[in-house]
C-alpha cells in the first residue's frame, strides 16, 4: 500500500490534468444533449478509430464513432461525425475475476479514464464504452477474487457516473442474474448502461436462408434484452453490439464466401436489429469488427462490408450496392416481418388473421390451441383441396342427422360454443381432407392380441349388428358386422331394430339395416366383432400417421412463414374436432 499523501498528490495531479484537457477541448462547444449526440433512440455507435484503415467512411454526419485516442476523434468530428470514447482495456483498470486490481486505486483509474474521455471526445459529459466485463456469466456464490472484481467494477462505473460520464459496460456473455447476482446487476445499472455483445457465425445464418436466418437473428437479439429486463433493468439502459468480425474463431464471417453472401448476412443483421428496436425501445446499437490489429483481422472485403452496413442502416450514409457489386441482393424486404393489416402470420398458402385468432380463442378458451389449430388448418388446406359442394353436403347431413333437420338448432349449438358457421365449415372441410389423405396410408394389420385387448378395454362401448350396402370401412369393408360407437355413424344407432335407413356419411350414401338391438361390445362374440375392431385399430393407426404427416408439413411451413414479432404457432394436430364434436362426420 502506498503512503496516503502520495495517493492524494497523485489524485490531484490527475484531476488538474483533466481540467486542462477539458478547457483545451473548447467546452463551449458542448451541446445540450451530451455534446451533440443524437437526441433520439436508438443511437447507433460504430467502432472507427485508427485501427480501421478506412475510418473516413465513418467520418460523416449521421455517424457516431467510438475511438480510443486523441488523434482520430478530432478528425472524425471535423468531417461531420460525432464521437464517444472507447476504453479498450477495462481489465487493466479493474482487473479480472481471478486477479482483481487493488481496490484502493480503482477510483484513481476512473478519474484518469474520465479525463482522457473528456479530451478525446471534446465533451464534458462523455459517453465511455468499457471493453469489456469478464465473467458476467459466473454463478453465485462468487469466489473471493470474483467478489472483489465485481466490487471494483461497481466502484469504477459509480465514479465515472459521479464525474458526469455515461459509461456503457460491454457484456460478451449471457449474464448470470439469479439471486444475489441479480441484486448486483440492478445496483450497477444505477450508474452504467449495458451493451450485450450478440455475435453470429455467418455461415450458419446463411444456411438457414433469409426467412429462418432473420428469425434466428431477431430472436437472439430479443433474448439478450430479456436477460436484463427480466430482472428489472429498463430498456433505456440496454444496447446491443453487432459483430462483423472477419478473423476466424470469434463469430462473424468465418470464411463465408462469396463476398456477396457475407454482404447479405450483414444486411440481414442490420434489418433484424432495426425490427427489434421497433418493438423494444433500446437505447443504443453498436458495431464492432472493423478494426485490423493483426494479419488475421485483414480482409479485402471489409470496406465494402462496412459500406453495406451503413447503407442498410441509412441509404444516405454509403453507396452500399455500388461497393458490394452486382451479386449483392439489395432487396430489403426478404425475410422481414412485413405483414398486411390484420394479419398475425403470412404463409405460402395464405394468412392467419388476427380476427380469426380472436374468434377461435373464444371457442378453445386457449389462444395457443387456437393458433396451432388455425395454422394446421391452413397447411392442410394448402396440401389438399376439397370442393365447396362436398363441404355443404356434409354440413346438410350433420343438420339432418344431428339436429333433426333444424338449421336453427344447428346455429344455436354453434353459438353456444361461440363458433360461426364459417368456422364450422372449415372444421368439416378438414375432416374431409383428413379422410382423403388417410386413404393413401398403409398401416400394419393389428395382431390377435391387439384385437382381444381392444374388445376387453372397450367392452362397455355401445355396438349393434348391422347390414350395410355398400360395405363401409367401419365394418372392415364387410357388408355385415358389429357397428361400434365412435367408428360407425351415430345415425346407425338411431335406426329401429329390423328397419333400414339411408345414411349420408363421409364415405358416401349408405343403406343400413339394424339387424339387432344396441348392446355393449363385450356382449358380441370376438369372431363376429373382429373385422370391426380391426378397422377401429387401423383407423387409429391411420389417424396417428396422419397427425405425423401433417405436423411434418407444418414444421416445413414454419420455415417459409413470417409472423408478427416472430410469435409462431406450435406444431400440432388438428384440434377443433375435439372442441366441436357435434361436427364429426361419423353421422
mmCIF file with all atom_site columns, C-alpha atoms in Angstrom, residues 200-204 243-263 265-266 269 298-302 305:
data_model
loop_
_atom_site.group_PDB
_atom_site.id
_atom_site.type_symbol
_atom_site.label_atom_id
_atom_site.label_alt_id
_atom_site.label_comp_id
_atom_site.label_asym_id
_atom_site.label_entity_id
_atom_site.label_seq_id
_atom_site.pdbx_PDB_ins_code
_atom_site.Cartn_x
_atom_site.Cartn_y
_atom_site.Cartn_z
_atom_site.occupancy
_atom_site.B_iso_or_equiv
_atom_site.pdbx_formal_charge
_atom_site.auth_seq_id
_atom_site.auth_comp_id
_atom_site.auth_asym_id
_atom_site.auth_atom_id
_atom_site.pdbx_PDB_model_num
ATOM 1  C CA . UNK A 1 200 ? -23.238 -14.942 -35.066 1.00 0.00 ? 200 UNK A CA 1
ATOM 2  C CA . UNK A 1 201 ? -21.287 -17.302 -37.272 1.00 0.00 ? 201 UNK A CA 1
ATOM 3  C CA . UNK A 1 202 ? -22.387 -16.052 -40.684 1.00 0.00 ? 202 UNK A CA 1
ATOM 4  C CA . UNK A 1 203 ? -22.271 -19.471 -42.446 1.00 0.00 ? 203 UNK A CA 1
ATOM 5  C CA . UNK A 1 204 ? -24.855 -20.833 -40.003 1.00 0.00 ? 204 UNK A CA 1
ATOM 6  C CA . UNK A 1 243 ? -20.256 -8.119  -34.639 1.00 0.00 ? 243 UNK A CA 1
ATOM 7  C CA . UNK A 1 244 ? -18.811 -8.124  -38.164 1.00 0.00 ? 244 UNK A CA 1
ATOM 8  C CA . UNK A 1 245 ? -15.500 -9.839  -37.456 1.00 0.00 ? 245 UNK A CA 1
ATOM 9  C CA . UNK A 1 246 ? -13.574 -11.463 -40.246 1.00 0.00 ? 246 UNK A CA 1
ATOM 10 C CA . UNK A 1 247 ? -10.888 -13.170 -38.181 1.00 0.00 ? 247 UNK A CA 1
ATOM 11 C CA . UNK A 1 248 ? -11.744 -16.866 -37.706 1.00 0.00 ? 248 UNK A CA 1
ATOM 12 C CA . UNK A 1 249 ? -12.936 -18.436 -34.487 1.00 0.00 ? 249 UNK A CA 1
ATOM 13 C CA . UNK A 1 250 ? -14.730 -15.451 -32.973 1.00 0.00 ? 250 UNK A CA 1
ATOM 14 C CA . UNK A 1 251 ? -18.038 -15.367 -34.831 1.00 0.00 ? 251 UNK A CA 1
ATOM 15 C CA . UNK A 1 252 ? -18.539 -13.138 -37.817 1.00 0.00 ? 252 UNK A CA 1
ATOM 16 C CA . UNK A 1 253 ? -17.683 -14.005 -41.372 1.00 0.00 ? 253 UNK A CA 1
ATOM 17 C CA . UNK A 1 254 ? -15.978 -17.300 -40.535 1.00 0.00 ? 254 UNK A CA 1
ATOM 18 C CA . UNK A 1 255 ? -14.900 -17.794 -44.134 1.00 0.00 ? 255 UNK A CA 1
ATOM 19 C CA . UNK A 1 256 ? -18.325 -17.294 -45.695 1.00 0.00 ? 256 UNK A CA 1
ATOM 20 C CA . UNK A 1 257 ? -17.990 -16.976 -49.472 1.00 0.00 ? 257 UNK A CA 1
ATOM 21 C CA . UNK A 1 258 ? -18.640 -15.462 -51.902 1.00 0.00 ? 258 UNK A CA 1
ATOM 22 C CA . UNK A 1 259 ? -18.359 -11.908 -50.653 1.00 0.00 ? 259 UNK A CA 1
ATOM 23 C CA . UNK A 1 260 ? -21.956 -11.251 -51.706 1.00 0.00 ? 260 UNK A CA 1
ATOM 24 C CA . UNK A 1 261 ? -23.144 -13.865 -49.179 1.00 0.00 ? 261 UNK A CA 1
ATOM 25 C CA . UNK A 1 262 ? -21.232 -12.046 -46.444 1.00 0.00 ? 262 UNK A CA 1
ATOM 26 C CA . UNK A 1 263 ? -22.723 -8.720  -47.506 1.00 0.00 ? 263 UNK A CA 1
ATOM 27 C CA . UNK A 1 265 ? -25.626 -11.535 -43.970 1.00 0.00 ? 265 UNK A CA 1
ATOM 28 C CA . UNK A 1 266 ? -24.630 -8.055  -42.810 1.00 0.00 ? 266 UNK A CA 1
ATOM 29 C CA . UNK A 1 269 ? -28.303 -8.426  -39.216 1.00 0.00 ? 269 UNK A CA 1
ATOM 30 C CA . UNK A 1 298 ? -7.382  -8.203  -42.531 1.00 0.00 ? 298 UNK A CA 1
ATOM 31 C CA . UNK A 1 299 ? -9.978  -8.888  -45.181 1.00 0.00 ? 299 UNK A CA 1
ATOM 32 C CA . UNK A 1 300 ? -10.141 -7.085  -48.542 1.00 0.00 ? 300 UNK A CA 1
ATOM 33 C CA . UNK A 1 301 ? -13.950 -7.155  -48.361 1.00 0.00 ? 301 UNK A CA 1
ATOM 34 C CA . UNK A 1 302 ? -14.133 -5.167  -45.116 1.00 0.00 ? 302 UNK A CA 1
ATOM 35 C CA . UNK A 1 305 ? -18.919 -4.761  -45.810 1.00 0.00 ? 305 UNK A CA 1
#
